[in-house]
Coordinates of N, CA and C in Angstrom, one line a residue:
M1 N 6.1 20.9 4.2 CA 7.0 21.9 3.7 C 8.4 21.4 4.0
F2 N 8.6 20.8 5.2 CA 10.0 20.3 5.6 C 10.5 19.2 4.6
K3 N 9.6 18.3 4.3 CA 10.0 17.2 3.4 C 10.3 17.8 2.0
L4 N 9.6 18.7 1.5 CA 9.9 19.3 0.2 C 11.2 20.1 0.3
A5 N 11.4 20.8 1.3 CA 12.7 21.6 1.4 C 13.9 20.6 1.5
L6 N 13.7 19.5 2.2 CA 14.8 18.5 2.2 C 15.0 17.9 0.9
Q7 N 14.0 17.6 0.1 CA 14.1 17.0 -1.2 C 14.7 18.0 -2.2
L8 N 14.4 19.3 -2.0 CA 15.0 20.3 -2.9 C 16.3 20.9 -2.5
G9 N 16.8 20.5 -1.3 CA 18.1 20.9 -0.8 C 18.2 22.3 -0.3
C10 N 17.1 22.8 0.3 CA 17.2 24.1 0.9 C 16.5 24.1 2.2
T11 N 16.6 25.3 2.9 CA 15.9 25.4 4.2 C 14.4 25.7 4.0
V12 N 13.6 25.5 5.0 CA 12.2 25.8 4.9 C 12.1 27.3 4.7
N13 N 12.9 28.1 5.4 CA 12.8 29.6 5.3 C 13.1 30.0 3.8
K14 N 14.1 29.5 3.2 CA 14.4 29.8 1.8 C 13.3 29.4 0.9
L15 N 12.8 28.2 1.1 CA 11.7 27.6 0.3 C 10.4 28.5 0.4
S16 N 10.1 28.9 1.6 CA 8.9 29.6 1.8 C 8.9 31.0 1.1
H17 N 10.2 31.5 1.0 CA 10.3 32.8 0.3 C 10.3 32.7 -1.2
R18 N 10.7 31.6 -1.8 CA 10.7 31.5 -3.2 C 9.6 30.6 -3.8
L19 N 8.7 30.1 -3.0 CA 7.6 29.2 -3.5 C 6.3 29.9 -3.2
D20 N 5.5 30.1 -4.2 CA 4.2 30.7 -4.0 C 3.2 29.6 -3.6
Y21 N 2.0 30.0 -3.1 CA 1.0 29.1 -2.6 C 0.5 28.1 -3.7
D22 N 0.3 28.6 -4.9 CA -0.2 27.7 -5.9 C 0.8 26.6 -6.2
E23 N 2.1 26.9 -6.3 CA 3.1 25.8 -6.5 C 3.2 24.9 -5.4
Y24 N 3.1 25.4 -4.1 CA 3.1 24.6 -3.0 C 1.9 23.6 -3.0
I25 N 0.7 24.0 -3.4 CA -0.4 23.1 -3.5 C -0.2 22.1 -4.6
E26 N 0.5 22.4 -5.7 CA 0.8 21.5 -6.7 C 1.8 20.4 -6.2
W27 N 2.8 20.9 -5.4 CA 3.7 19.9 -4.8 C 3.0 18.9 -3.8
M28 N 2.0 19.5 -3.1 CA 1.3 18.6 -2.2 C 0.5 17.6 -3.0
A29 N -0.1 18.0 -4.1 CA -0.9 17.1 -4.9 C 0.1 16.0 -5.5
Y30 N 1.2 16.4 -6.0 CA 2.2 15.5 -6.5 C 2.6 14.5 -5.5
D31 N 2.9 14.9 -4.3 CA 3.3 14.0 -3.2 C 2.2 13.0 -2.8
S32 N 1.0 13.4 -3.0 CA -0.1 12.5 -2.7 C -0.2 11.4 -3.7
I33 N 0.2 11.7 -5.0 CA 0.2 10.7 -6.0 C 1.5 9.8 -6.0
D34 N 2.6 10.5 -5.9 CA 3.9 9.8 -5.9 C 4.8 10.3 -4.8
P35 N 4.6 9.8 -3.5 CA 5.3 10.4 -2.4 C 6.8 10.1 -2.5
F36 N 7.5 11.0 -1.9 CA 9.0 10.9 -1.7 C 9.4 11.0 -0.3
G37 N 10.6 10.6 0.0 CA 11.0 10.8 1.4 C 11.1 9.4 2.1
G38 N 11.2 9.5 3.4 CA 11.4 8.3 4.3 C 10.5 7.1 4.0
F39 N 9.2 7.3 4.0 CA 8.3 6.2 3.8 C 8.4 5.6 2.5
R40 N 8.7 6.4 1.5 CA 8.8 6.0 0.1 C 10.1 5.1 0.0
S41 N 11.2 5.5 0.7 CA 12.4 4.7 0.7 C 12.1 3.3 1.4
D42 N 11.4 3.3 2.5 CA 11.0 2.1 3.2 C 10.3 1.2 2.3
L43 N 9.3 1.7 1.5 CA 8.5 0.9 0.6 C 9.3 0.3 -0.5
Q44 N 10.2 1.1 -1.1 CA 11.1 0.6 -2.1 C 12.0 -0.5 -1.6
T45 N 12.6 -0.3 -0.5 CA 13.4 -1.3 0.1 C 12.6 -2.6 0.4
A46 N 11.4 -2.4 0.9 CA 10.6 -3.6 1.1 C 10.3 -4.4 -0.2
H47 N 10.0 -3.6 -1.2 CA 9.8 -4.3 -2.6 C 11.0 -5.1 -3.0
I48 N 12.2 -4.5 -2.8 CA 13.4 -5.2 -3.2 C 13.6 -6.5 -2.4
V49 N 13.5 -6.4 -1.1 CA 13.6 -7.6 -0.2 C 12.6 -8.6 -0.5
Y50 N 11.3 -8.2 -0.7 CA 10.2 -9.1 -1.1 C 10.6 -9.9 -2.4
A51 N 11.1 -9.1 -3.3 CA 11.4 -9.8 -4.6 C 12.6 -10.7 -4.4
Q52 N 13.6 -10.4 -3.6 CA 14.7 -11.3 -3.4 C 14.3 -12.5 -2.7
C53 N 13.3 -12.4 -1.8 CA 12.8 -13.6 -1.1 C 11.9 -14.5 -1.9
G54 N 11.5 -14.0 -3.1 CA 10.6 -14.8 -4.0 C 9.2 -14.8 -3.5
G55 N 8.8 -13.9 -2.7 CA 7.4 -13.8 -2.3 C 7.0 -15.0 -1.4
G56 N 6.5 -16.1 -1.9 CA 6.0 -17.2 -1.1 C 4.8 -16.8 -0.3
D57 N 4.8 -17.2 0.9 CA 3.6 -16.8 1.8 C 3.7 -15.5 2.4
A58 N 4.9 -14.8 2.2 CA 5.1 -13.5 2.8 C 4.3 -12.4 2.0
K59 N 4.0 -11.3 2.8 CA 3.3 -10.2 2.2 C 4.3 -9.0 2.2
L60 N 4.1 -8.1 1.3 CA 5.0 -6.9 1.2 C 5.1 -6.2 2.6
S61 N 4.0 -6.1 3.3 CA 4.0 -5.4 4.6 C 4.8 -6.1 5.6
D62 N 5.2 -7.4 5.4 CA 6.0 -8.1 6.3 C 7.4 -7.6 6.3
F63 N 7.8 -6.9 5.3 CA 9.2 -6.3 5.1 C 9.3 -4.8 5.4
L64 N 8.2 -4.2 5.9 CA 8.2 -2.8 6.2 C 8.5 -2.7 7.7
P65 N 9.4 -1.7 8.1 CA 9.7 -1.5 9.5 C 8.6 -1.0 10.4
I66 N 7.6 -0.4 9.8 CA 6.4 0.0 10.5 C 5.2 -0.5 9.8
D67 N 4.1 -0.7 10.5 CA 2.8 -1.1 9.9 C 2.2 0.0 9.2
P68 N 2.0 0.0 7.9 CA 1.4 1.1 7.2 C -0.1 1.3 7.5
N69 N -0.7 0.3 8.0 CA -2.1 0.4 8.4 C -2.3 -0.1 9.8
P70 N -1.9 0.7 10.8 CA -2.0 0.2 12.2 C -3.5 0.0 12.5
M71 N -3.8 -1.1 13.2 CA -5.1 -1.4 13.7 C -5.1 -1.9 15.1
T72 N -6.2 -1.7 15.8 CA -6.4 -2.2 17.1 C -6.5 -3.7 17.0
D73 N -6.4 -4.4 18.1 CA -6.7 -5.9 18.0 C -8.0 -6.2 17.5
E74 N -9.1 -5.4 18.0 CA -10.4 -5.7 17.5 C -10.6 -5.4 16.0
M75 N -10.0 -4.4 15.5 CA -10.0 -4.1 14.1 C -9.3 -5.2 13.3
R76 N -8.2 -5.6 13.7 CA -7.4 -6.6 13.0 C -8.2 -7.9 13.0
E77 N -8.8 -8.3 14.2 CA -9.7 -9.5 14.2 C -10.8 -9.4 13.3
Q78 N -11.5 -8.3 13.2 CA -12.6 -8.1 12.3 C -12.1 -8.2 10.8
Y79 N -11.0 -7.6 10.5 CA -10.4 -7.6 9.2 C -10.1 -9.0 8.8
E80 N -9.4 -9.8 9.7 CA -9.1 -11.1 9.4 C -10.3 -12.0 9.2
Y81 N -11.3 -11.8 10.0 CA -12.6 -12.5 9.9 C -13.2 -12.3 8.5
E82 N -13.3 -11.0 8.1 CA -13.8 -10.7 6.8 C -13.0 -11.3 5.6
Q83 N -11.7 -11.3 5.8 CA -10.8 -11.9 4.8 C -11.0 -13.4 4.7
A84 N -11.2 -14.0 5.8 CA -11.4 -15.5 5.8 C -12.7 -15.8 5.1
I85 N -13.8 -15.0 5.3 CA -15.0 -15.2 4.6 C -14.9 -15.0 3.1
K86 N -14.2 -13.9 2.7 CA -13.9 -13.7 1.3 C -13.1 -14.9 0.7
D87 N -12.1 -15.3 1.4 CA -11.3 -16.5 0.9 C -12.1 -17.7 0.8
S88 N -13.0 -18.0 1.8 CA -13.9 -19.2 1.7 C -14.8 -19.1 0.6
E89 N -15.4 -17.9 0.3 CA -16.3 -17.7 -0.8 C -15.6 -18.0 -2.1
Q90 N -14.4 -17.5 -2.3 CA -13.7 -17.7 -3.5 C -13.3 -19.1 -3.7
E91 N -12.9 -19.8 -2.6 CA -12.6 -21.2 -2.7 C -13.9 -22.0 -3.1
A92 N -15.0 -21.7 -2.5 CA -16.3 -22.3 -2.9 C -16.6 -22.1 -4.3
R93 N -16.5 -20.9 -4.9 CA -16.7 -20.7 -6.3 C -15.8 -21.5 -7.2
Q94 N -14.5 -21.5 -6.8 CA -13.5 -22.3 -7.6 C -13.9 -23.8 -7.6
L95 N -14.3 -24.3 -6.4 CA -14.7 -25.7 -6.3 C -15.9 -26.0 -7.2
A96 N -16.9 -25.1 -7.1 CA -18.1 -25.3 -7.9 C -17.8 -25.3 -9.4
E97 N -16.9 -24.3 -9.8 CA -16.4 -24.3 -11.2 C -15.7 -25.6 -11.6
M98 N -14.9 -26.1 -10.7 CA -14.2 -27.4 -11.0 C -15.2 -28.5 -11.2
F99 N -16.2 -28.6 -10.3 CA -17.2 -29.7 -10.5 C -18.0 -29.5 -11.7
D100 N -18.3 -28.2 -12.1 CA -19.1 -28.0 -13.3 C -18.3 -28.4 -14.5
R101 N -17.0 -28.2 -14.5 CA -16.1 -28.6 -15.6 C -16.1 -30.1 -15.7
L102 N -15.9 -30.8 -14.6 CA -15.9 -32.3 -14.5 C -17.2 -32.9 -15.0
E103 N -18.3 -32.3 -14.6 CA -19.6 -32.7 -15.0 C -19.8 -32.5 -16.5
A104 N -19.3 -31.4 -17.0 CA -19.5 -31.2 -18.5 C -18.6 -32.2 -19.3
R105 N -17.5 -32.6 -18.8 CA -16.7 -33.6 -19.5 C -17.4 -34.9 -19.5
Q106 N -18.0 -35.3 -18.4 CA -18.7 -36.6 -18.3 C -20.0 -36.6 -19.1
G107 N -20.7 -35.4 -19.1 CA -22.0 -35.4 -19.7 C -22.0 -35.3 -21.2

């Protein structure tokens, strides 16, 4: 309710008197689809900086002031392990496709 009141330029007290429950639920649904406020501004700024840097090896999350998906060390280690497996599987598929194309050219 505070974020909505800030966005609409009124106090929470005034908003609660002029906003019925159904409209409040609709605002909550809208915010879940297209959030506004502090985090949204951080995300937009990160997109701009990321674009200015040309991407490269950086990830969008490298430019956010907070980690949007905080993990424990164990969770991060498991996630990185699973990502390494996925990356290796993709590289193996690409390598096999390359050899198939080379073989088809020679055959």
